[in-house]
Amino acid sequence: MIKSKHDYKYVGKQTVRKDAYGIVQGKTQFFDDFVMPNILIGKVKQCPYPHANILSIDTSKALTLEGVHAVITYKDCDPNWKFGWPPQKSVLGTRMRFVGDAVALVAAETEELAKEAIDLIEVNYEVLEPVFDVLEAQKEGAPQLYDEFPNNIVPGGYEVMQPSGRWWHLKKGDVENGFAECAIIEEDTIGFDKKPGTLSPEPPGLIIQWEGGTDYHVWGTTQGIMVLQLVNATVIPGVHIEATAFNVGGSYGNKTTLTNITIYGMLLAKATNRPIKMNETKVEQMVMHETRLGSTVQAKIGMDKEGVVRSVKALWSVDAGHFCNAIQGQVSVGLGEAQLIMCKCPNWDLDTRIITTNKLTAGTVRGYGGQELNSCLSLLMARAMRKGNFDPVDSFRKNYCQAGDKYFWRDGREWTARSVDYNDAILATAEKFRWKDRWKGWGIPSWVSEDGKKVRGVGCSVIGNSDAGESFAEAYVRIIPDMFKDEARVMVHINVTEIGNGQKSNLLKMVAEILNVPLEAVQTIPPDSRTSPRNEGLAGSRGTLTCGRAVSNAALDLRRQLFEAAEYKLRYPQEQMEMFNFGVRAKSKPELWVPVTKLVPDHHLTMTGYGRHDEDFGTPNFFMSFIEAEVDLETGMTKVIDMLGGTDVGQIIDPGSLEMQCQGGIGAASLDTALFEENFVDPVIGRPLTYDMIQYKWRPFNELPNFDTCILESQFDTNYFRAIGVGEISGAAAASACMMAISNAIGTEIKDYPATPDVILKALGKI
């Protein structure tokens, strides 16, 4: 069990989650528990072809079916309403761009009626040639998805995320001179292009009500209310969306914008003037919902004789699928993360292209662009280490960002790292894994079975993310005195959805710590855009720092107000006061105590503190993965034997949540993108072949490998508790670490994700 070495009352201690009893007793409200009267079911008629034009469509039979209230096609939809950044794909159009594209929308009394109506809609298609590969899509003469995007290339950068100007191309120094001075140069094309799905256990779903004019209200499974509002308001200009979220049954960063079903539900809600429920089945989630980015990187990396990267030239082609849904942000974060792992490199020419193809669209997901690019660049970086016979632990340590290093981030601006130093974390994690004993050298197995049929190898990799401080966040902390006793309750107003990792509960621990009140007395309001201050939500990497700073500052502001009020009552200086037993007392004269009931106006009104986090990309976090993998040389099957993750979190907030974040990084499109997770699309007809949990290979809980952690607490200069978040990146380096382990086990380089048995047997020359 992870333990904190610092002495707080709640922070750093293992406490029962505030929502624990409600969840295990079935009292916590999830989306499926929410009901509304008069509701209709919304469904989508999907296109069976990857690329086609609708020549004609007849909805007359569907409309005559009793219980069907609306059937909407492109004929009923403003062609200027478009998905994507920049706006590109008509909400409902005549051009179909992937298997599953929306042909028509149906609202009916039941799901069965909606499906029956869908089958009655008659459509004639003109089938077009599709394109599924990002390199093929860029060639002259390739099928075009959008006339405004020649060679299927979407404009890079986006002003909303980059106030100083659109940014998608990292240029710095002189790469050719840099390569001329390098001792080692490696160059190759590496693909992390199978677009795995993150497959949250609870599929996306929402209920939408039209409230007149351009106003709508959404109740949904989003993990980020503000992001849902922001992205979907750009699709239909002028609309106003309010939103309420429930506890979310897992999201993995993948249930944020809920773009398609939000817009489809809005159209049906207005057409019927009744609330619409859009709830994807597991199969619909797998064939219609957003995937991880597909990445193909053509790269050249140069190192000096000390194992430090000195020059990088690369083109990152990103497979957006059939439209670009705010992927520019992920691309720019990927550029930032590439610099963090090679932060001593002075020469960069790393260009990017977002490419549309006739596949399922990519979208927001844990790792947010950095994981995809890192999985490619760190493999090539490892090959340069191998060529120079450098110990990878030493080389990663020499290259990773430290305080004083500079890098460009998602906003297109150059930042200087401050406070952070992960050298000790790297060394401590390597020691705990017993790296020096287990590492035998490049291409040399760490263990061979007696019969020689099975071999093991070890590998490691690193990743970091400055999104730990992304986005502004604000919070209110309100103290509510009891009307009859000298006690109080504390209500935290912050717009966060609990996504399964306990972070929302951890925010309340920070407030209880600062106000020195029992944790049981601190509560929070449900996430609702009408009543909550704004922030982008508890994405895994940024909640601790951003929302943690906002609630801490709000609690400190409230405490300051209470001290000011107590100064008059106690006749004692504020700087010598402390919170105690729902009141304020003098530190050196404990008998001087006044309850909050005597400090708030009129003895029964409330007092509120306000706190804010201002966006700050100057304190990147870090995670290092070590893996030992075993390969069966006869079958090509690989299994992970041992795994260790390490970092420095500044200050542990909750040991259980931190451990769960580290373990959560193993699954869901992380480690196993190196072994078996991938979305298969039939290359001829374009249909997804991994459409359910039988076809899509995923690691069940009972097959999780042995996993341990190494956590340091160096008390970084970040927020009140000197903590920094780590959740989102906890598994992001595991795929490339696993590939290194496999390569060392079998003595041959593996570069094709995932390293399925056929890939390994091919590398061994056995097929």
PDB file of C-alpha atoms in Angstrom, residues 333-528:
ATOM      1  CA  VAL A 333      -0.331  18.271 -26.498  1.00  0.00           C
ATOM      2  CA  GLY A 334       1.490  15.440 -28.287  1.00  0.00           C
ATOM      3  CA  LEU A 335       4.080  17.920 -29.543  1.00  0.00           C
ATOM      4  CA  GLY A 336       4.529  19.150 -25.984  1.00  0.00           C
ATOM      5  CA  GLU A 337       4.941  15.687 -24.507  1.00  0.00           C
ATOM      6  CA  ALA A 338       7.531  14.763 -27.143  1.00  0.00           C
ATOM      7  CA  GLN A 339       9.639  17.676 -25.926  1.00  0.00           C
ATOM      8  CA  LEU A 340       9.325  16.645 -22.278  1.00  0.00           C
ATOM      9  CA  ILE A 341      10.953  13.238 -22.872  1.00  0.00           C
ATOM     10  CA  MET A 342      13.665  14.818 -25.061  1.00  0.00           C
ATOM     11  CA  CYS A 343      13.872  18.169 -23.300  1.00  0.00           C
ATOM     12  CA  LYS A 344      17.624  18.705 -23.779  1.00  0.00           C
ATOM     13  CA  CYS A 345      17.197  18.605 -27.557  1.00  0.00           C
ATOM     14  CA  PRO A 346      17.838  22.063 -29.109  1.00  0.00           C
ATOM     15  CA  ASN A 347      16.881  21.180 -32.705  1.00  0.00           C
ATOM     16  CA  TRP A 348      13.329  20.286 -33.756  1.00  0.00           C
ATOM     17  CA  ASP A 349      11.370  20.043 -36.982  1.00  0.00           C
ATOM     18  CA  LEU A 350       8.291  18.055 -35.933  1.00  0.00           C
ATOM     19  CA  ASP A 351       5.438  18.660 -38.344  1.00  0.00           C
ATOM     20  CA  THR A 352       1.917  17.263 -38.077  1.00  0.00           C
ATOM     21  CA  ARG A 353      -0.970  16.504 -40.395  1.00  0.00           C
ATOM     22  CA  ILE A 354      -4.490  15.606 -39.351  1.00  0.00           C
ATOM     23  CA  ILE A 355      -5.942  13.323 -42.010  1.00  0.00           C
ATOM     24  CA  THR A 356      -9.547  12.328 -42.574  1.00  0.00           C
ATOM     25  CA  THR A 357     -10.218   8.711 -43.590  1.00  0.00           C
ATOM     26  CA  ASN A 358     -13.332   6.560 -44.004  1.00  0.00           C
ATOM     27  CA  LYS A 359     -13.085   5.150 -40.510  1.00  0.00           C
ATOM     28  CA  LEU A 360     -14.650   5.769 -37.142  1.00  0.00           C
ATOM     29  CA  THR A 361     -13.751   9.201 -35.834  1.00  0.00           C
ATOM     30  CA  ALA A 362     -11.112   9.670 -33.182  1.00  0.00           C
ATOM     31  CA  GLY A 363     -11.763  11.830 -30.167  1.00  0.00           C
ATOM     32  CA  THR A 364     -10.848  12.753 -26.643  1.00  0.00           C
ATOM     33  CA  VAL A 365      -9.368   9.892 -24.670  1.00  0.00           C
ATOM     34  CA  ARG A 366      -6.985   9.368 -21.761  1.00  0.00           C
ATOM     35  CA  GLY A 367      -3.482  10.200 -22.936  1.00  0.00           C
ATOM     36  CA  TYR A 368      -4.858  12.963 -25.182  1.00  0.00           C
ATOM     37  CA  GLY A 369      -2.433  12.741 -28.093  1.00  0.00           C
ATOM     38  CA  GLY A 370       0.756  12.382 -26.108  1.00  0.00           C
ATOM     39  CA  GLN A 371       0.419   8.635 -25.623  1.00  0.00           C
ATOM     40  CA  GLU A 372       0.094   8.013 -29.356  1.00  0.00           C
ATOM     41  CA  LEU A 373       3.119  10.089 -30.398  1.00  0.00           C
ATOM     42  CA  ASN A 374       5.179   8.856 -27.456  1.00  0.00           C
ATOM     43  CA  SER A 375       4.508   5.237 -28.373  1.00  0.00           C
ATOM     44  CA  CYS A 376       6.178   5.907 -31.724  1.00  0.00           C
ATOM     45  CA  LEU A 377       8.983   8.333 -30.880  1.00  0.00           C
ATOM     46  CA  SER A 378      10.120   6.523 -27.730  1.00  0.00           C
ATOM     47  CA  LEU A 379      10.520   3.307 -29.769  1.00  0.00           C
ATOM     48  CA  LEU A 380      12.818   5.090 -32.195  1.00  0.00           C
ATOM     49  CA  MET A 381      14.579   6.771 -29.279  1.00  0.00           C
ATOM     50  CA  ALA A 382      15.171   3.309 -27.780  1.00  0.00           C
ATOM     51  CA  ARG A 383      16.671   2.095 -31.037  1.00  0.00           C
ATOM     52  CA  ALA A 384      19.153   4.964 -30.913  1.00  0.00           C
ATOM     53  CA  MET A 385      19.980   3.967 -27.325  1.00  0.00           C
ATOM     54  CA  ARG A 386      20.519   0.395 -28.497  1.00  0.00           C
ATOM     55  CA  LYS A 387      22.786   1.527 -31.307  1.00  0.00           C
ATOM     56  CA  GLY A 388      24.887   3.476 -28.803  1.00  0.00           C
ATOM     57  CA  ASN A 389      24.640   0.661 -26.217  1.00  0.00           C
ATOM     58  CA  PHE A 390      23.277   3.115 -23.646  1.00  0.00           C
ATOM     59  CA  ASP A 391      21.440   1.929 -20.554  1.00  0.00           C
ATOM     60  CA  PRO A 392      17.872   3.157 -21.245  1.00  0.00           C
ATOM     61  CA  VAL A 393      17.325   4.216 -17.628  1.00  0.00           C
ATOM     62  CA  ASP A 394      20.356   6.476 -17.766  1.00  0.00           C
ATOM     63  CA  SER A 395      19.408   7.825 -21.173  1.00  0.00           C
ATOM     64  CA  PHE A 396      15.792   8.598 -20.234  1.00  0.00           C
ATOM     65  CA  ARG A 397      17.048  10.304 -17.067  1.00  0.00           C
ATOM     66  CA  LYS A 398      19.460  12.482 -19.015  1.00  0.00           C
ATOM     67  CA  ASN A 399      16.784  13.530 -21.487  1.00  0.00           C
ATOM     68  CA  TYR A 400      13.700  14.144 -19.310  1.00  0.00           C
ATOM     69  CA  CYS A 401      12.563  17.662 -18.432  1.00  0.00           C
ATOM     70  CA  GLN A 402      13.788  19.326 -15.240  1.00  0.00           C
ATOM     71  CA  ALA A 403      13.252  22.747 -13.724  1.00  0.00           C
ATOM     72  CA  GLY A 404      14.712  25.377 -16.031  1.00  0.00           C
ATOM     73  CA  ASP A 405      14.138  23.433 -19.266  1.00  0.00           C
ATOM     74  CA  LYS A 406      11.983  25.092 -21.932  1.00  0.00           C
ATOM     75  CA  TYR A 407       9.271  23.603 -24.140  1.00  0.00           C
ATOM     76  CA  PHE A 408       6.292  24.703 -26.215  1.00  0.00           C
ATOM     77  CA  TRP A 409       2.899  23.507 -25.043  1.00  0.00           C
ATOM     78  CA  ARG A 410      -0.659  23.165 -26.301  1.00  0.00           C
ATOM     79  CA  ASP A 411      -1.261  26.929 -26.304  1.00  0.00           C
ATOM     80  CA  GLY A 412       1.640  27.420 -28.732  1.00  0.00           C
ATOM     81  CA  ARG A 413       3.636  29.340 -26.142  1.00  0.00           C
ATOM     82  CA  GLU A 414       7.046  28.530 -24.730  1.00  0.00           C
ATOM     83  CA  TRP A 415       7.073  27.555 -21.053  1.00  0.00           C
ATOM     84  CA  THR A 416       9.893  27.063 -18.588  1.00  0.00           C
ATOM     85  CA  ALA A 417       9.596  24.147 -16.168  1.00  0.00           C
ATOM     86  CA  ARG A 418       9.857  25.098 -12.524  1.00  0.00           C
ATOM     87  CA  SER A 419      10.181  23.234  -9.268  1.00  0.00           C
ATOM     88  CA  VAL A 420       9.973  19.693 -10.703  1.00  0.00           C
ATOM     89  CA  ASP A 421      12.891  17.254 -10.748  1.00  0.00           C
ATOM     90  CA  TYR A 422      12.254  13.562 -11.400  1.00  0.00           C
ATOM     91  CA  ASN A 423      15.823  12.251 -11.235  1.00  0.00           C
ATOM     92  CA  ASP A 424      15.269  10.724  -7.819  1.00  0.00           C
ATOM     93  CA  ALA A 425      12.001   9.158  -8.949  1.00  0.00           C
ATOM     94  CA  ILE A 426      13.724   7.511 -11.923  1.00  0.00           C
ATOM     95  CA  LEU A 427      16.546   6.122  -9.804  1.00  0.00           C
ATOM     96  CA  ALA A 428      14.263   4.939  -7.006  1.00  0.00           C
ATOM     97  CA  THR A 429      11.856   3.247  -9.431  1.00  0.00           C
ATOM     98  CA  ALA A 430      14.706   1.516 -11.254  1.00  0.00           C
ATOM     99  CA  GLU A 431      16.118   0.294  -7.949  1.00  0.00           C
ATOM    100  CA  LYS A 432      12.771  -1.083  -6.803  1.00  0.00           C
ATOM    101  CA  PHE A 433      12.406  -2.965 -10.095  1.00  0.00           C
ATOM    102  CA  ARG A 434      15.977  -4.276  -9.601  1.00  0.00           C
ATOM    103  CA  TRP A 435      16.842  -2.969 -13.041  1.00  0.00           C
ATOM    104  CA  LYS A 436      20.580  -3.376 -12.656  1.00  0.00           C
ATOM    105  CA  ASP A 437      20.132  -7.080 -11.851  1.00  0.00           C
ATOM    106  CA  ARG A 438      17.489  -7.836 -14.457  1.00  0.00           C
ATOM    107  CA  TRP A 439      18.836  -5.783 -17.374  1.00  0.00           C
ATOM    108  CA  LYS A 440      21.334  -7.936 -19.295  1.00  0.00           C
ATOM    109  CA  GLY A 441      21.853  -5.616 -22.233  1.00  0.00           C
ATOM    110  CA  TRP A 442      20.148  -4.880 -25.536  1.00  0.00           C
ATOM    111  CA  GLY A 443      18.698  -7.925 -27.256  1.00  0.00           C
ATOM    112  CA  ILE A 444      19.604 -10.237 -24.392  1.00  0.00           C
ATOM    113  CA  PRO A 445      16.844 -12.073 -22.504  1.00  0.00           C
ATOM    114  CA  SER A 446      16.685 -11.727 -18.739  1.00  0.00           C
ATOM    115  CA  TRP A 447      15.559 -15.351 -18.435  1.00  0.00           C
ATOM    116  CA  VAL A 448      15.338 -18.488 -20.644  1.00  0.00           C
ATOM    117  CA  SER A 449      13.271 -21.553 -19.776  1.00  0.00           C
ATOM    118  CA  GLU A 450      15.103 -24.867 -19.424  1.00  0.00           C
ATOM    119  CA  ASP A 451      13.712 -26.141 -22.697  1.00  0.00           C
ATOM    120  CA  GLY A 452      14.581 -22.862 -24.422  1.00  0.00           C
ATOM    121  CA  LYS A 453      11.015 -22.351 -25.639  1.00  0.00           C
ATOM    122  CA  LYS A 454      10.203 -19.346 -23.500  1.00  0.00           C
ATOM    123  CA  VAL A 455      12.221 -16.189 -22.955  1.00  0.00           C
ATOM    124  CA  ARG A 456      11.787 -13.066 -20.884  1.00  0.00           C
ATOM    125  CA  GLY A 457      13.004  -9.536 -21.406  1.00  0.00           C
ATOM    126  CA  VAL A 458      12.794  -6.233 -19.541  1.00  0.00           C
ATOM    127  CA  GLY A 459      12.003  -2.777 -20.843  1.00  0.00           C
ATOM    128  CA  CYS A 460      11.211   0.720 -19.634  1.00  0.00           C
ATOM    129  CA  SER A 461       9.894   4.032 -20.875  1.00  0.00           C
ATOM    130  CA  VAL A 462       8.857   7.452 -19.585  1.00  0.00           C
ATOM    131  CA  ILE A 463       6.203  10.050 -20.268  1.00  0.00           C
ATOM    132  CA  GLY A 464       5.112  13.406 -18.879  1.00  0.00           C
ATOM    133  CA  ASN A 465       2.356  15.939 -19.301  1.00  0.00           C
ATOM    134  CA  SER A 466       2.032  19.636 -18.562  1.00  0.00           C
ATOM    135  CA  ASP A 467      -1.751  19.423 -18.824  1.00  0.00           C
ATOM    136  CA  ALA A 468      -1.620  18.845 -15.078  1.00  0.00           C
ATOM    137  CA  GLY A 469      -2.223  22.600 -14.892  1.00  0.00           C
ATOM    138  CA  GLU A 470      -4.509  22.920 -17.931  1.00  0.00           C
ATOM    139  CA  SER A 471      -7.529  25.213 -17.972  1.00  0.00           C
ATOM    140  CA  PHE A 472      -8.944  27.676 -15.509  1.00  0.00           C
ATOM    141  CA  ALA A 473     -11.068  26.379 -12.651  1.00  0.00           C
ATOM    142  CA  GLU A 474     -13.093  28.073  -9.955  1.00  0.00           C
ATOM    143  CA  ALA A 475     -14.857  26.934  -6.797  1.00  0.00           C
ATOM    144  CA  TYR A 476     -16.909  28.214  -3.895  1.00  0.00           C
ATOM    145  CA  VAL A 477     -16.706  26.851  -0.372  1.00  0.00           C
ATOM    146  CA  ARG A 478     -19.689  27.808   1.778  1.00  0.00           C
ATOM    147  CA  ILE A 479     -20.004  27.261   5.505  1.00  0.00           C
ATOM    148  CA  ILE A 480     -23.562  26.710   6.722  1.00  0.00           C
ATOM    149  CA  PRO A 481     -23.982  27.108  10.492  1.00  0.00           C
ATOM    150  CA  ASP A 482     -26.325  24.789  12.333  1.00  0.00           C
ATOM    151  CA  MET A 483     -29.397  26.723  13.506  1.00  0.00           C
ATOM    152  CA  PHE A 484     -29.474  25.096  16.954  1.00  0.00           C
ATOM    153  CA  LYS A 485     -25.925  23.957  17.815  1.00  0.00           C
ATOM    154  CA  ASP A 486     -22.421  25.401  17.562  1.00  0.00           C
ATOM    155  CA  GLU A 487     -21.689  23.228  14.565  1.00  0.00           C
ATOM    156  CA  ALA A 488     -21.773  23.670  10.808  1.00  0.00           C
ATOM    157  CA  ARG A 489     -21.684  21.986   7.455  1.00  0.00           C
ATOM    158  CA  VAL A 490     -19.422  22.893   4.581  1.00  0.00           C
ATOM    159  CA  MET A 491     -20.704  22.811   1.021  1.00  0.00           C
ATOM    160  CA  VAL A 492     -18.201  22.730  -1.847  1.00  0.00           C
ATOM    161  CA  HIS A 493     -19.456  24.158  -5.117  1.00  0.00           C
ATOM    162  CA  ILE A 494     -17.355  22.847  -7.981  1.00  0.00           C
ATOM    163  CA  ASN A 495     -18.453  21.469 -11.315  1.00  0.00           C
ATOM    164  CA  VAL A 496     -16.892  18.013 -11.345  1.00  0.00           C
ATOM    165  CA  THR A 497     -18.244  14.606 -12.245  1.00  0.00           C
ATOM    166  CA  GLU A 498     -17.102  11.566 -10.323  1.00  0.00           C
ATOM    167  CA  ILE A 499     -15.581   9.299 -12.971  1.00  0.00           C
ATOM    168  CA  GLY A 500     -14.721   6.368 -10.776  1.00  0.00           C
ATOM    169  CA  ASN A 501     -11.314   7.309  -9.384  1.00  0.00           C
ATOM    170  CA  GLY A 502     -12.384   9.062  -6.171  1.00  0.00           C
ATOM    171  CA  GLN A 503     -10.926  12.449  -7.077  1.00  0.00           C
ATOM    172  CA  LYS A 504     -14.115  14.289  -6.187  1.00  0.00           C
ATOM    173  CA  SER A 505     -13.913  12.849  -2.699  1.00  0.00           C
ATOM    174  CA  ASN A 506     -10.260  13.890  -2.515  1.00  0.00           C
ATOM    175  CA  LEU A 507     -11.170  17.531  -3.166  1.00  0.00           C
ATOM    176  CA  LEU A 508     -13.344  17.459  -0.059  1.00  0.00           C
ATOM    177  CA  LYS A 509     -10.398  16.155   1.975  1.00  0.00           C
ATOM    178  CA  MET A 510      -8.433  19.268   1.031  1.00  0.00           C
ATOM    179  CA  VAL A 511     -11.274  21.510   2.244  1.00  0.00           C
ATOM    180  CA  ALA A 512     -11.684  19.549   5.496  1.00  0.00           C
ATOM    181  CA  GLU A 513      -7.935  19.811   6.088  1.00  0.00           C
ATOM    182  CA  ILE A 514      -7.793  23.582   5.653  1.00  0.00           C
ATOM    183  CA  LEU A 515     -10.922  24.289   7.712  1.00  0.00           C
ATOM    184  CA  ASN A 516     -10.068  21.584  10.270  1.00  0.00           C
ATOM    185  CA  VAL A 517     -13.579  20.194  10.273  1.00  0.00           C
ATOM    186  CA  PRO A 518     -14.632  16.531  10.212  1.00  0.00           C
ATOM    187  CA  LEU A 519     -14.611  15.092   6.693  1.00  0.00           C
ATOM    188  CA  GLU A 520     -18.174  13.945   7.323  1.00  0.00           C
ATOM    189  CA  ALA A 521     -19.232  17.601   7.557  1.00  0.00           C
ATOM    190  CA  VAL A 522     -18.004  18.449   4.044  1.00  0.00           C
ATOM    191  CA  GLN A 523     -20.269  17.834   1.076  1.00  0.00           C
ATOM    192  CA  THR A 524     -20.480  18.869  -2.543  1.00  0.00           C
ATOM    193  CA  ILE A 525     -23.280  19.740  -4.901  1.00  0.00           C
ATOM    194  CA  PRO A 526     -24.158  17.611  -7.951  1.00  0.00           C
ATOM    195  CA  PRO A 527     -22.437  18.684 -11.188  1.00  0.00           C
ATOM    196  CA  ASP A 528     -24.809  21.054 -12.943  1.00  0.00           C
TER     197      ASP A 528
END
